[in-house]
Amino acid sequence: MAKKTFLLSLFLLFTGSLIFNLEVFAENHHFDGKSPSYSNCDGSVETKRSSYLKGPDNTNIGIVELRFSNACKTAWARITMFNPIAWPWKANAFVTRNTDGKKFSCESAGGNGEVINGQTFCFTPMVYDLDPRTSYASGMYYLPNSGAVFQTRTDSY
């Protein structure tokens, strides 16, 4: 009887520690982190959400879009500045999946790099975004090393 109790105690201790030590990991899907253009997901794209980016004088200087591929069921962010960026200012976009917090920027592999001098737009890699998953896009216009940052964010889709 003591041996059975001991074994049962060990079993409960082991399985209990498994239950309480579970970690939540980010989802990994085939298209996560892939370029929308190289994956041909941008062929069936719609802008699902957008938000204007306000500049230093509170006028609209750009737009941040949450793009969605009906074919791939993916989302990504794109920022488009209304005028080319002047050095040393920069702009960047981000896509964030709400269910697990997975986030990519234009600088992530699969994106096309942040917006720099003379450029007007950039896009992020994709996240899988099929319901019940949702994502949002955000963007910023900033002066590096100065603290000057102007930001916006879309609603989720």
PDB file of C-alpha atoms in Angstrom, residues 12-25:
ATOM      1  CA  LEU A  12       0.618  13.518  -9.336  1.00  0.00           C
ATOM      2  CA  LEU A  13       3.737  15.553  -8.616  1.00  0.00           C
ATOM      3  CA  PHE A  14       5.085  14.966 -12.135  1.00  0.00           C
ATOM      4  CA  THR A  15       1.808  15.622 -13.980  1.00  0.00           C
ATOM      5  CA  GLY A  16       0.993  18.579 -11.738  1.00  0.00           C
ATOM      6  CA  SER A  17       4.333  20.177 -12.527  1.00  0.00           C
ATOM      7  CA  LEU A  18       3.652  19.698 -16.234  1.00  0.00           C
ATOM      8  CA  ILE A  19       0.299  21.419 -15.956  1.00  0.00           C
ATOM      9  CA  PHE A  20       1.627  24.392 -13.999  1.00  0.00           C
ATOM     10  CA  ASN A  21       4.793  24.832 -16.098  1.00  0.00           C
ATOM     11  CA  LEU A  22       3.128  25.112 -19.489  1.00  0.00           C
ATOM     12  CA  GLU A  23       4.414  28.082 -21.451  1.00  0.00           C
ATOM     13  CA  VAL A  24       2.518  29.906 -24.155  1.00  0.00           C
ATOM     14  CA  PHE A  25       4.506  30.126 -27.368  1.00  0.00           C
TER      15      PHE A  25
END
